[in-house]
Backbone as CSV, one residue per row, in Angstrom:
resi,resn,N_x,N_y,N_z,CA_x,CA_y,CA_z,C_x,C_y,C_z
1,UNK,0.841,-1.193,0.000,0.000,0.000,0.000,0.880,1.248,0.000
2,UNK,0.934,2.329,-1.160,1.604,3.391,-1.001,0.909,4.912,-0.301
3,UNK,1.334,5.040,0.850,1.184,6.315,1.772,1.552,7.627,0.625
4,UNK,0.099,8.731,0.883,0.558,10.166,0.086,1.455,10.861,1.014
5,UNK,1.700,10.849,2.564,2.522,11.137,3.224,4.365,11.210,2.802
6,UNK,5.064,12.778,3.019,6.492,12.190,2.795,7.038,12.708,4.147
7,UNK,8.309,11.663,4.183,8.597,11.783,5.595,9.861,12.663,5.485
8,UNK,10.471,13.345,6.195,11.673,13.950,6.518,12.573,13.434,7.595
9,UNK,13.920,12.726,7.665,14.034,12.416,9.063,15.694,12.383,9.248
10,UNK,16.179,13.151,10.253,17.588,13.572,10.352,17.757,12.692,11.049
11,UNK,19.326,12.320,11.054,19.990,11.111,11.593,19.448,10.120,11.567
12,UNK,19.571,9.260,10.417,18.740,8.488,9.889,19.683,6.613,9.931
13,UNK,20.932,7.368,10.072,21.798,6.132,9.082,22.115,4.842,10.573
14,UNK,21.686,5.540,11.693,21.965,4.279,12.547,20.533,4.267,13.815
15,UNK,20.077,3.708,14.971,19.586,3.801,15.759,18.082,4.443,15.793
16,UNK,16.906,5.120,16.197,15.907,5.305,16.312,15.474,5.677,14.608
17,UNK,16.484,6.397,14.146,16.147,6.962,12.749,16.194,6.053,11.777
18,UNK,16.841,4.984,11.569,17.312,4.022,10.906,16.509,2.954,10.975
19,UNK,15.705,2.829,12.275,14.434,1.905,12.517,13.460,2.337,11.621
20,UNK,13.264,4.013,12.010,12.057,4.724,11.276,12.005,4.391,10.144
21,UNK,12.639,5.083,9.024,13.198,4.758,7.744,12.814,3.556,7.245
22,UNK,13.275,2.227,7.969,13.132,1.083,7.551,11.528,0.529,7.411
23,UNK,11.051,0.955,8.664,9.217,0.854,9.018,8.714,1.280,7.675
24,UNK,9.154,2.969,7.699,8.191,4.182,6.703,8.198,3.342,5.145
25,UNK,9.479,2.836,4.696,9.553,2.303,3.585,9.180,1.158,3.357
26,UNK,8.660,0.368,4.741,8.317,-1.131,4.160,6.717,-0.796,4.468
27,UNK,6.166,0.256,4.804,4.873,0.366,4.943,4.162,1.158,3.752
28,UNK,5.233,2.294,2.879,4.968,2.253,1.473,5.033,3.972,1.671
29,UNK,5.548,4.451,2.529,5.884,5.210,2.571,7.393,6.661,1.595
30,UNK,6.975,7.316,1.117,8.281,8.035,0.350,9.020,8.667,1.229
31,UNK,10.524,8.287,2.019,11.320,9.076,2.607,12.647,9.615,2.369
32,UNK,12.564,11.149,2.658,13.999,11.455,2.704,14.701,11.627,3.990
33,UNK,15.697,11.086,3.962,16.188,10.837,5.261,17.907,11.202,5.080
34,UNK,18.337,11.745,5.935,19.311,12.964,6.242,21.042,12.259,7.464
35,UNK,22.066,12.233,6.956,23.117,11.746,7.818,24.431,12.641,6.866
36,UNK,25.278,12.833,7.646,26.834,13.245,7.450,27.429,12.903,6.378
37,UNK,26.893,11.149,6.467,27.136,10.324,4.633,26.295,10.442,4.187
38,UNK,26.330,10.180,2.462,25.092,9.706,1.861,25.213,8.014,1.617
39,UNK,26.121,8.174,1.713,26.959,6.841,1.544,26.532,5.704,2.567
40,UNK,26.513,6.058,3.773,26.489,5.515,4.913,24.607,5.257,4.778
41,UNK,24.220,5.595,4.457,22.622,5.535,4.121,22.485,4.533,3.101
42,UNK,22.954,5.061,2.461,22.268,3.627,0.855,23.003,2.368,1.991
43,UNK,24.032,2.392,2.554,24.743,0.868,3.008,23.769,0.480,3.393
44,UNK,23.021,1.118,4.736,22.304,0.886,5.762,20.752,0.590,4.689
45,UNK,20.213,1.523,4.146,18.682,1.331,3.858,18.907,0.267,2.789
46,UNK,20.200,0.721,1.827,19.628,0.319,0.229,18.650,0.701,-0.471
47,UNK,18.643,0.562,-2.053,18.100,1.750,-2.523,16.929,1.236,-3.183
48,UNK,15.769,2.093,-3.231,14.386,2.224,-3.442,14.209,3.602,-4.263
49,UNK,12.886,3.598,-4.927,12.183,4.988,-6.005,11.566,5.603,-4.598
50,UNK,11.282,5.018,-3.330,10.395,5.618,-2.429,11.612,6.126,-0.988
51,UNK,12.914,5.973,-1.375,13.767,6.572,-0.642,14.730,7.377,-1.740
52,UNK,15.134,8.270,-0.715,15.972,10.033,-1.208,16.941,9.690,0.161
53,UNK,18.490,9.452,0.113,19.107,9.570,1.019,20.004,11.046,0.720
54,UNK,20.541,11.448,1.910,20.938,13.057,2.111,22.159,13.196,2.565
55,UNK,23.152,13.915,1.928,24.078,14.348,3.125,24.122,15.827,3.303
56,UNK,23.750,15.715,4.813,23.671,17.455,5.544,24.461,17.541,6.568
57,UNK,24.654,18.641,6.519,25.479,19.115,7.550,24.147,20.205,8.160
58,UNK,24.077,19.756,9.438,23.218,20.511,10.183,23.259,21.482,10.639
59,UNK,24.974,22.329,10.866,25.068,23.371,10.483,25.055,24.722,9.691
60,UNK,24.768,23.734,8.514,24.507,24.596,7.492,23.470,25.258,6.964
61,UNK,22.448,26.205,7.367,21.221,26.017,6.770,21.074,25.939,5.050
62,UNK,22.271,26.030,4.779,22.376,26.106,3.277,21.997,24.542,2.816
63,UNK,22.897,23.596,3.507,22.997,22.149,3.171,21.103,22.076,3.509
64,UNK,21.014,22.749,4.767,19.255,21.796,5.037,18.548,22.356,4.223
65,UNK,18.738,23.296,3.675,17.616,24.090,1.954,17.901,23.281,1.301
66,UNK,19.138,22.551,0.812,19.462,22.044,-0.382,18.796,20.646,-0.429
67,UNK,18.672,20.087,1.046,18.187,18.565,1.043,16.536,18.716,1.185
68,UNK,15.796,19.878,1.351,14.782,20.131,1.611,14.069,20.350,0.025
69,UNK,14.821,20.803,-0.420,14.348,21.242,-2.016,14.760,20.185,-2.808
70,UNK,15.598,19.472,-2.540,15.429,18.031,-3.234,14.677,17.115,-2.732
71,UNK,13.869,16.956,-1.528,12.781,16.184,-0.916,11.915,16.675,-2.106
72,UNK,11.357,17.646,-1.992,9.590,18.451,-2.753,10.345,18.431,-4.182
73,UNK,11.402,18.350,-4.568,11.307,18.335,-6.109,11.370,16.952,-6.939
74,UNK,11.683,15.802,-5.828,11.368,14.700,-5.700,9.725,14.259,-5.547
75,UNK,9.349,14.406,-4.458,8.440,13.488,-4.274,7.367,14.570,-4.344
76,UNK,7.096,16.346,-4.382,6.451,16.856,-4.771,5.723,17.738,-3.291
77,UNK,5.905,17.440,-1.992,5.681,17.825,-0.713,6.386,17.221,0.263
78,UNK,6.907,17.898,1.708,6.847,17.388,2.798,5.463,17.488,3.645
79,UNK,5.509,16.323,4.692,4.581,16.296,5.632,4.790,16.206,6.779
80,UNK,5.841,15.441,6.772,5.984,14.954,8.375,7.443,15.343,8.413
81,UNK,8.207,15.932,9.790,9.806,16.118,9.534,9.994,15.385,11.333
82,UNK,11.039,15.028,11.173,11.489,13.827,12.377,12.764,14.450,12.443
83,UNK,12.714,15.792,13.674,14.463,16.295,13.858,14.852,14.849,15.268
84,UNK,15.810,14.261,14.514,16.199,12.867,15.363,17.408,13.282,15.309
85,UNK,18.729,13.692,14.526,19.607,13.798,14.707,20.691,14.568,16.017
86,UNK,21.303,14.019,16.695,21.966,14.350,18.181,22.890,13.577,18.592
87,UNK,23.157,13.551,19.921,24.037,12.617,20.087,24.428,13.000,21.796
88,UNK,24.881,11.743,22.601,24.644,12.602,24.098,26.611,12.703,24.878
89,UNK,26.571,12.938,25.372,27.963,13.750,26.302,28.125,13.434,27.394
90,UNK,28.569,13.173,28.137,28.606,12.856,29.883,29.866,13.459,30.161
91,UNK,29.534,13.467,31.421,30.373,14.415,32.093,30.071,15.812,33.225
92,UNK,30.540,15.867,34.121,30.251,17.201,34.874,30.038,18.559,34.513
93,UNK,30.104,19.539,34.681,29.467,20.674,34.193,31.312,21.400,34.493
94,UNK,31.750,20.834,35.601,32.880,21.643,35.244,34.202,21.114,34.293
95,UNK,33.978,19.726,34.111,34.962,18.899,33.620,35.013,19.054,32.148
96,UNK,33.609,19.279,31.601,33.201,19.698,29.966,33.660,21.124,29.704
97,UNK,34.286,20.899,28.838,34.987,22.463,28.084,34.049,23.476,27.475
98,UNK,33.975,24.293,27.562,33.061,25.948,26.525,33.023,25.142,25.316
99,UNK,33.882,24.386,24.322,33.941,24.044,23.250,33.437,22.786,23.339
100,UNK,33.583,22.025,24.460,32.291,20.374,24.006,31.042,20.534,24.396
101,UNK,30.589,21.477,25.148,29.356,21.930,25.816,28.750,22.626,24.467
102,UNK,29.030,23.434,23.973,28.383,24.318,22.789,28.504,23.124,21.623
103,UNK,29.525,22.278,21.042,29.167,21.643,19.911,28.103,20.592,20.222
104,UNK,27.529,20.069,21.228,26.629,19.230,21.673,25.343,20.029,21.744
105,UNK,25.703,21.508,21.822,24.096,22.120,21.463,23.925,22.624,20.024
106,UNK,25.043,22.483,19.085,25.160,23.293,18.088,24.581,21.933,17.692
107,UNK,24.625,20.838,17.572,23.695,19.818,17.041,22.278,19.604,17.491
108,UNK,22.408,19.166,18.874,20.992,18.430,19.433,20.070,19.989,19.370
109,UNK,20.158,21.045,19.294,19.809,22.198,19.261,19.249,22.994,18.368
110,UNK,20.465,23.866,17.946,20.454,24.540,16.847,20.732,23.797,15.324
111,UNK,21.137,22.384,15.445,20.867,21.602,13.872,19.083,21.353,13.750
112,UNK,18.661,21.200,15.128,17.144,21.168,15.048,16.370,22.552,14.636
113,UNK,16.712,23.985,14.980,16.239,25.129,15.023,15.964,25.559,13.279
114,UNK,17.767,24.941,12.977,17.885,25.236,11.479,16.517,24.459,10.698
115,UNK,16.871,23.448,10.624,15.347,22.237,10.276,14.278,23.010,10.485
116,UNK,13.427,23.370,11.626,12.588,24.029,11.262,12.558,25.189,10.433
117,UNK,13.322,26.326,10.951,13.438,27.256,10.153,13.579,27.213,8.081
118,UNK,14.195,26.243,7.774,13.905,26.269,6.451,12.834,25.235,6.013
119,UNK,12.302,24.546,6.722,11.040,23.916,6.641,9.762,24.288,6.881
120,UNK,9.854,25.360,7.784,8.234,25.971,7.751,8.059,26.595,6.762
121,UNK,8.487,27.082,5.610,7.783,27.618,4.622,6.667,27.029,3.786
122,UNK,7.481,25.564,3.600,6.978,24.842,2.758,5.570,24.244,3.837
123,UNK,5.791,23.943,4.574,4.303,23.542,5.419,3.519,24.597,6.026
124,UNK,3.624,25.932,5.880,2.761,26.932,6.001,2.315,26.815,4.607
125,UNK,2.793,26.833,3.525,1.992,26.918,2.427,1.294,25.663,2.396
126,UNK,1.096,24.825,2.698,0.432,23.790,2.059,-0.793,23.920,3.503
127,UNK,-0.278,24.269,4.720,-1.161,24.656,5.739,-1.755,22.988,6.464
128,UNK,-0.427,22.475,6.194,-0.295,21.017,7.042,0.440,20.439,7.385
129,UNK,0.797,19.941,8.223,2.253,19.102,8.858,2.333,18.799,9.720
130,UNK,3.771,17.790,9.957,3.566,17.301,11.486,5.294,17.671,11.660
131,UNK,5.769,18.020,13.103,7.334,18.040,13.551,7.567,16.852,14.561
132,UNK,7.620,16.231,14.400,8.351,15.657,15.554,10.321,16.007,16.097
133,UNK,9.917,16.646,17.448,11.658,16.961,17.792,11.635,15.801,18.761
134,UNK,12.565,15.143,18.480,13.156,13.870,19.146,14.162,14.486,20.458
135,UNK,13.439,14.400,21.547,14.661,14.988,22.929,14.683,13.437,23.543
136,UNK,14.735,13.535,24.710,14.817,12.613,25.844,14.059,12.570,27.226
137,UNK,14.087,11.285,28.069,13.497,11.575,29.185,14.280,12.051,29.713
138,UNK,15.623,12.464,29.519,16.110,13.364,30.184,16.314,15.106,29.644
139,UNK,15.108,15.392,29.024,14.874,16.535,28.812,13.563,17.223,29.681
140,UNK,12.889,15.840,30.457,12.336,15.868,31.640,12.461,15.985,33.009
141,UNK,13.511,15.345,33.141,14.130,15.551,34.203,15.567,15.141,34.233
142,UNK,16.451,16.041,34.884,17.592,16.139,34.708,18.771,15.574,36.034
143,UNK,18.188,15.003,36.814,18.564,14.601,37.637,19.759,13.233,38.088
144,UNK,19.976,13.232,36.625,21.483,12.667,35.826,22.844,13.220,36.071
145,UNK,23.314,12.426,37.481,25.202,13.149,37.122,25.960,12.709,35.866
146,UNK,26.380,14.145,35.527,27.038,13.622,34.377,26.302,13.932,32.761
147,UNK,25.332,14.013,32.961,24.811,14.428,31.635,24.159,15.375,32.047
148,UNK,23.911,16.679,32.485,23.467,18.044,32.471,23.722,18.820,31.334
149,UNK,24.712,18.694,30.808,25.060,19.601,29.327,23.604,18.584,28.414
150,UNK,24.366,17.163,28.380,23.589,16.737,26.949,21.884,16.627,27.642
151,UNK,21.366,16.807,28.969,19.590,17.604,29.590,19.332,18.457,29.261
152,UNK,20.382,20.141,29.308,20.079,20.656,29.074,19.307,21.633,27.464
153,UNK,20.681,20.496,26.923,20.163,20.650,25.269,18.788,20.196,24.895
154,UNK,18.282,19.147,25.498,16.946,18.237,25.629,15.964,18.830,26.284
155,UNK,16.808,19.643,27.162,15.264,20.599,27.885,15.101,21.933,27.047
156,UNK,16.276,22.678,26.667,15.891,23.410,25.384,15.247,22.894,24.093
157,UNK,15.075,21.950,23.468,14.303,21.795,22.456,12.621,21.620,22.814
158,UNK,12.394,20.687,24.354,11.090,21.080,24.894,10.424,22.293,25.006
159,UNK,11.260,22.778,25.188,10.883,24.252,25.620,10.827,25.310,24.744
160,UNK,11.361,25.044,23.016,11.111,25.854,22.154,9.881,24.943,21.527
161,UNK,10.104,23.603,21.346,8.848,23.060,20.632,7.235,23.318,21.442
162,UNK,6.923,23.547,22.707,6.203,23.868,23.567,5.593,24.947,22.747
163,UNK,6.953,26.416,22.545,6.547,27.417,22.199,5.966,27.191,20.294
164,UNK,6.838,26.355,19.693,6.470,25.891,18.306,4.700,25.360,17.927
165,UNK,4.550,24.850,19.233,3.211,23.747,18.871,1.784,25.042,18.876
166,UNK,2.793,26.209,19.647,1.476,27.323,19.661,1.512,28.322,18.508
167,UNK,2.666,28.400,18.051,2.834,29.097,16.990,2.656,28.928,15.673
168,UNK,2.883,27.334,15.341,1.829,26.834,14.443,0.602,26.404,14.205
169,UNK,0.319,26.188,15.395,-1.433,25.633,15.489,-2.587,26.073,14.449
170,UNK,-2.178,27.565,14.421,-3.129,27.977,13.499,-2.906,27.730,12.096
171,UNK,-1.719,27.384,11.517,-1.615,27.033,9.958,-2.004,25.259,9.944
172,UNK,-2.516,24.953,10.682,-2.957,23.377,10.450,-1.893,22.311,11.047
173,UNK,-0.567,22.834,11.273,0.663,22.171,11.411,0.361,21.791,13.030
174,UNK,1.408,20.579,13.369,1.242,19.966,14.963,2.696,19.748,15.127
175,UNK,3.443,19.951,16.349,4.244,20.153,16.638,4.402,18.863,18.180
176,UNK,5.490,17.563,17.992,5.624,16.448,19.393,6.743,16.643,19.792
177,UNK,6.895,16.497,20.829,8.133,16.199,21.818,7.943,14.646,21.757
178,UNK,9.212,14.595,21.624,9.211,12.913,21.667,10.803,12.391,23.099
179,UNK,9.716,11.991,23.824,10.750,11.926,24.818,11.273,10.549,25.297
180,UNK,12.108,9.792,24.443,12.125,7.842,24.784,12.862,7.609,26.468
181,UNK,12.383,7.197,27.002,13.715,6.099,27.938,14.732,5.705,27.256
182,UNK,15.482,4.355,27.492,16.428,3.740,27.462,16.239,2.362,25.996
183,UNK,16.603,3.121,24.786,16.088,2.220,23.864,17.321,1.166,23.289
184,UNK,17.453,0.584,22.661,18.831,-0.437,22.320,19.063,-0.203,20.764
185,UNK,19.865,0.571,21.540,20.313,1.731,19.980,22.216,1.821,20.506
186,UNK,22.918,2.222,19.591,24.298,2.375,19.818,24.201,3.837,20.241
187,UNK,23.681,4.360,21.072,23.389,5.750,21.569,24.403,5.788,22.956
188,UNK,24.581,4.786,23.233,25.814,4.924,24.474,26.975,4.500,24.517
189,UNK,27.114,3.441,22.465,28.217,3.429,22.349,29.491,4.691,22.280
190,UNK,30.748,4.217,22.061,31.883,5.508,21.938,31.294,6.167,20.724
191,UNK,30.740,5.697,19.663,30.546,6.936,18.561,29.717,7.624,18.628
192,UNK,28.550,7.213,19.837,27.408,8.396,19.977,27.575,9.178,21.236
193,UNK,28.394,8.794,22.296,28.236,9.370,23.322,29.346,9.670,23.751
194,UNK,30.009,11.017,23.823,31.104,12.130,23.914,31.255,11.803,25.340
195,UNK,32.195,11.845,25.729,32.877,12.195,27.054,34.089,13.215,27.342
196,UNK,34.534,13.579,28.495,34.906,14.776,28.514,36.592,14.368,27.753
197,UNK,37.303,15.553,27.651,38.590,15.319,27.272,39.766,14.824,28.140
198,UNK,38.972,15.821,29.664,39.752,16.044,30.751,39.323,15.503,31.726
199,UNK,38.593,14.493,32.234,37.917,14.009,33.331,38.188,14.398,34.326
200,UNK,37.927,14.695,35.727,38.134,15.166,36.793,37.750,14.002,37.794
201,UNK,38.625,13.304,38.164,38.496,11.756,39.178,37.792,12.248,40.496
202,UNK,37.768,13.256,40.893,37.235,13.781,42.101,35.425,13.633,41.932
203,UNK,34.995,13.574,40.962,33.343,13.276,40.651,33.338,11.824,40.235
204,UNK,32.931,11.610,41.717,32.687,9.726,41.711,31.190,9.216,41.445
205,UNK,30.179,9.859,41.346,29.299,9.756,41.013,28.957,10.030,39.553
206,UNK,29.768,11.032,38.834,29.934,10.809,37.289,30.386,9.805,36.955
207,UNK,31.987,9.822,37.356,32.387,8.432,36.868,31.328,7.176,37.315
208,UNK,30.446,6.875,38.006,30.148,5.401,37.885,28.927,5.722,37.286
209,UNK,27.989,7.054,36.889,26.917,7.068,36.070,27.654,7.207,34.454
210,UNK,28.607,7.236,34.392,29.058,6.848,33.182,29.728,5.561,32.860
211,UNK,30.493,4.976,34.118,30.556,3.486,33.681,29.196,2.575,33.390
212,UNK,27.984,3.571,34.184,26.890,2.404,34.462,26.151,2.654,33.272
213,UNK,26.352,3.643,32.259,25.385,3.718,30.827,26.354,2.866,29.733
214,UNK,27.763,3.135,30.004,28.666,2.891,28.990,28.878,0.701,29.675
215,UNK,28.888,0.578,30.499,29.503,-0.758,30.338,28.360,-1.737,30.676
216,UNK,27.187,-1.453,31.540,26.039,-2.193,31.795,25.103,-2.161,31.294
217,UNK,24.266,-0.918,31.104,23.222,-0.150,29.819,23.324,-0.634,28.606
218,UNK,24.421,-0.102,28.350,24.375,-0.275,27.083,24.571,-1.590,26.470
219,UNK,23.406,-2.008,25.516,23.080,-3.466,25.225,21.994,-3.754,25.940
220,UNK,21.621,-3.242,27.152,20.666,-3.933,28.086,19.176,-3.073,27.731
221,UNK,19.277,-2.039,27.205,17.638,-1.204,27.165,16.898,-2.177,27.022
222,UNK,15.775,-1.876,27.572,14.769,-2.324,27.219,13.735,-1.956,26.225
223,UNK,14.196,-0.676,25.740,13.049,-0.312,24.554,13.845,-0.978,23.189
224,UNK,12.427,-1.176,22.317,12.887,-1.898,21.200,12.954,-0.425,20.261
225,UNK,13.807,-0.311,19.609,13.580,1.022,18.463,12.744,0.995,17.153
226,UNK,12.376,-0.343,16.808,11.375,-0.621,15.514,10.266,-0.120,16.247
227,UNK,9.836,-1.282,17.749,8.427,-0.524,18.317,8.382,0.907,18.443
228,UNK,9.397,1.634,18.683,9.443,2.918,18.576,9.028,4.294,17.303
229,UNK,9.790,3.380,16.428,9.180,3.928,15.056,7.659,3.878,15.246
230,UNK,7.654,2.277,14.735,6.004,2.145,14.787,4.929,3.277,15.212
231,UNK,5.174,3.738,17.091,4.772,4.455,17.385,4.549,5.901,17.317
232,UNK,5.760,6.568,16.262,5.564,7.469,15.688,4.877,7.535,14.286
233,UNK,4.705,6.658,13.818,4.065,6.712,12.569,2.274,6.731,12.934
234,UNK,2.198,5.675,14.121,0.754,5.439,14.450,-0.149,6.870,15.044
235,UNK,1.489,7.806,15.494,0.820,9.445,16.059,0.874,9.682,14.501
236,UNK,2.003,9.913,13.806,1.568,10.751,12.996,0.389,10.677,12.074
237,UNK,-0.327,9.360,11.949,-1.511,9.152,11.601,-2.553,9.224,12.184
238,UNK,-2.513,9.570,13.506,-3.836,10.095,14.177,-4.529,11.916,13.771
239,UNK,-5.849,11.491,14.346,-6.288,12.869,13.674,-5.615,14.088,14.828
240,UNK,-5.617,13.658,16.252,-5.229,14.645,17.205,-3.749,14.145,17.099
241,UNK,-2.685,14.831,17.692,-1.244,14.473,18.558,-0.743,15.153,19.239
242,UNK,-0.219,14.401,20.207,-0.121,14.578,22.026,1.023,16.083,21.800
243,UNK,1.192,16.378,22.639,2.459,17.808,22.021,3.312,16.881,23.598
244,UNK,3.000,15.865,24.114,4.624,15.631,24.599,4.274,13.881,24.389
245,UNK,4.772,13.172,23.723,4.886,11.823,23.996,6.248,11.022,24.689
246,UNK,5.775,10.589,25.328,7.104,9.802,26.671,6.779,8.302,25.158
247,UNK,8.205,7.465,25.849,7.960,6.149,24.625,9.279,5.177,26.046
248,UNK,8.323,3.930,26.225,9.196,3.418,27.086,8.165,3.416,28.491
249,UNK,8.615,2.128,29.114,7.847,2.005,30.381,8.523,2.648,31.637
250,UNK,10.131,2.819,30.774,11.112,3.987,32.403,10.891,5.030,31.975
251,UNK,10.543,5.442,30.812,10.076,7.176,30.561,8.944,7.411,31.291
252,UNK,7.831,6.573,30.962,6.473,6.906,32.166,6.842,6.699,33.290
253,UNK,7.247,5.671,34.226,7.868,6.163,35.753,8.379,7.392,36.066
254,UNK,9.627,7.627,35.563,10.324,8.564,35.539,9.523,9.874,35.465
255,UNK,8.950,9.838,33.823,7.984,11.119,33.768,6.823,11.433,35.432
256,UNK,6.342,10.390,35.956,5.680,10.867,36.878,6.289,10.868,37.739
257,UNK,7.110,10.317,38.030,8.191,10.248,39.637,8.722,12.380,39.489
258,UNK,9.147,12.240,38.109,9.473,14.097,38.226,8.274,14.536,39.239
259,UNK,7.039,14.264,37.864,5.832,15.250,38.091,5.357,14.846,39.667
260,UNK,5.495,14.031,40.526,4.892,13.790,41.748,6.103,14.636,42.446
261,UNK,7.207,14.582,42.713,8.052,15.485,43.331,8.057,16.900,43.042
262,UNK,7.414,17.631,42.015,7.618,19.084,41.900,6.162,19.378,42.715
263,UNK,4.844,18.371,42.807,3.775,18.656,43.099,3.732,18.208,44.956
264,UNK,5.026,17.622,45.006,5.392,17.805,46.758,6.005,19.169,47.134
265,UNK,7.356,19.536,46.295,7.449,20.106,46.464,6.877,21.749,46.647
266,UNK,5.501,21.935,45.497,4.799,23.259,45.578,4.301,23.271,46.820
267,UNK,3.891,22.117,47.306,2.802,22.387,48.536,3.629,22.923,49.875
268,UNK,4.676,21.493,49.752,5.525,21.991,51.160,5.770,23.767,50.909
269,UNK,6.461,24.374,50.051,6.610,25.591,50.073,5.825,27.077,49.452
270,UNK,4.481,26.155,49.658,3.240,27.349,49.138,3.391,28.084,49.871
271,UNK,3.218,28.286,51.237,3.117,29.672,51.895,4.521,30.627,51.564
272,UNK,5.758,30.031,50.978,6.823,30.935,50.612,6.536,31.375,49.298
273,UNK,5.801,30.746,48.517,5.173,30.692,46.859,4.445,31.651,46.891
274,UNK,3.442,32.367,47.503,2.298,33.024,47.168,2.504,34.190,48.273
275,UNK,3.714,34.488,49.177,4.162,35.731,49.972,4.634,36.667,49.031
276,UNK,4.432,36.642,47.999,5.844,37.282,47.444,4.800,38.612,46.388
277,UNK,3.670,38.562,46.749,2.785,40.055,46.341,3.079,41.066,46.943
278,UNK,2.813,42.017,46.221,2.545,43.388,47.102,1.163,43.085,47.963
279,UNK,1.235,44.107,48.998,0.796,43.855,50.398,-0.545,45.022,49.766
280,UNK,-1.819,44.614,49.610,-3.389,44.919,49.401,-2.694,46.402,49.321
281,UNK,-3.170,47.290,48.857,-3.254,49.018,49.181,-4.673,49.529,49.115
282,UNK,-5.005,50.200,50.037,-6.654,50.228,50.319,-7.153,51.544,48.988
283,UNK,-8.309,51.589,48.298,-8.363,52.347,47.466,-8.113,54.069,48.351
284,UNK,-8.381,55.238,47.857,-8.279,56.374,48.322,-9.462,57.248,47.977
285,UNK,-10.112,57.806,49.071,-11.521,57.630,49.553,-11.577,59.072,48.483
C-alpha cells in the first residue's frame, strides 16, 4: 500500500532513525532521510524509487535548503519532519569544556532550530504538517550526574517546541516532543556518546553514572527502536497528537516520579510561593 505522506528524518543512518526509515519504507511510505554520509545511508537502507538519502550538515542552513528542495522536487511535498539527529555527552558541568558543551548544542539544538526554520515555509503553504523533535526523558528531568550539558540541550528543544506547537497551530501544522527512555540503539556506544577530554576523578558519582550507561546499559535497554518507530508513525496518523509523547515504560515512571516530586514540592513551600505580592493598598476615599 503506497502512503501520500512524505517523511523527513535527520539522523537516519543508525539507531531510532534508521528503525524509522526502515518501518516508513516497508509500509509504502516516500522518505527522505538525512546523515553526514550519503553513503552511509544507501549501506544501511539500500536503494528504493520511495527513498531520497541526504548528506547534511546541520550546520549549514544552506545544506538543510538544499536537502529540503530536493525532498519536494522529488516526491512533490513534505509532511511529516522527524528532527532525530543528536548525540549525548557525559560528564560534569565543570569537567566539559566551553567548546564540548556548545558543539553538543550546536547539534541536538540549533541543527534542530535550522530544520525548522527552512522547513516551515513549505508547510505553512500547504497549511499542514507534522514536527516531531526527538529529545529525551532526560529533557524531563535532569537529575542525571554527568549528563546536564547533553539535559540541558533536551530541555531546550522542549521548551522551544512547547513554544512551536502554539505558533503553528493555526496554519494546520502539529508540533511532538518525543521523549524515549532507554532504547537499544548504539546511543551509548563511543561513537554516539562524547565524554569529557579532561575528566576530573574527584566526581565519583559521574564516573560510575558513566561506567553504568557505557559498560552495563548499554546493550541492556529495554526499549525496542522498531516498536518505537512504529509508534511514531501510528501518532503521525492520528487525527489529534499529544504535544509531549514519553515512549518506554522507564520514561512513564520517571515522567511521573518528576511530576509527583515538583507537586510535593509546591505544597511543602506554598506559603513561601504566594508571599511574594505586594501587600493589598486600600483604594483612596
Amino acid at each position: 500500500m503506497k502512503h501520500s505522506k512524505v517523511w523527513f528524518v535527520t539522523g537516519a543512518s543508525k539507531g531510532l532513525g534508521l528503525s524509522l526509515v526502515q518501518q516508513l519504507l516497508a509500509q509504502g511510505y516516500n522518505v527522505a532521510a538525512t546523515s553526514r554520509s550519503k553513503e552511509e545511508l544507501i549501506r544501511a537502507v539500500g536503494y528504493s524509487s520511495s527513498f531520497l538519502p541526504l548528506t547534511v550538515d546541520l550546520n549549514s542552513e544552506t545544506s538543510i535548503q538544499k536537502a529540503i528542495d530536493e525532498t519536494v522536487n522529488l516526491f512533490g511535498q513534505v509532511d511529516v519532519v522527524v528532527n532525530n539527529a543528536g548525540y549525548g555527552l557525559a560528564g560534569s558541568l565543570e569537567e566539559l569544556t566551553d567548546a564540548e558543551a556548545r558543539k553538543n548544542f550546536d547539534i541536538n539544538v540549533f541543527g534542530t532550530l535550522n530544520v525548522i526554520r527552512r522547513v516551515m515555509p513549505y508547510l505553512r503553504a500547504q497549511q499542514s504538517g507534522h514536527i516531531f523533535n526527538i529529545s529525551s526523558i532526560g529533557g524531563f528531568i535532569g537529575t542525571f550526574p554527568g549528563f546536564g550539558i547533553y539535559c540541558a540541550t533536551k530541555f531546550a528543544v522542549e521548551g522551544f517546541t512547547e513554544a512551536l506547537s502554539a505558533e503553528i497551530k493555526s496554519f494546520g501544522i502539529k508540533a511532538t516532543i518525543v521523549s524515549p527512555g532507554y532504547f537499544r540503539t548504539q546511543f551509548l556506544a563511543a561513537s554516539s556518546l562524547n565524554v569529557p577530554a579532561h575528566p576530573i576523578e574527584a566526581y565519583k558519582e559521574v564516573r560510575e553514572t558513566q561506567a553504568f550507561h557505557q559498560e552495563i546499559m548499554n546493550g541492556n535497554q529495554l526499549g525496542d527502536p522498531d516498536k518505537a518507530a512504529l509508534a511514531l508513525i501510528q501518532v503521525a496518523e492520528a487525527p489529534e497528537a499529544p504535544l509531549h509523547l514519553f515512549l518506554g515504560s522507564d520514561a512513564y515512571e520517571l515522567a511521573y516520579n518528576k511530576i509527583n516530586s515538583v507537586r510535593e514540592e509546591l505544597e511543602a513551600w506554598k506559603s513561601v510561593t504566594i508571599s511574594t505580592a505586594f501587600e493589598h493598598q486600600p483604594a483612596e476615599a
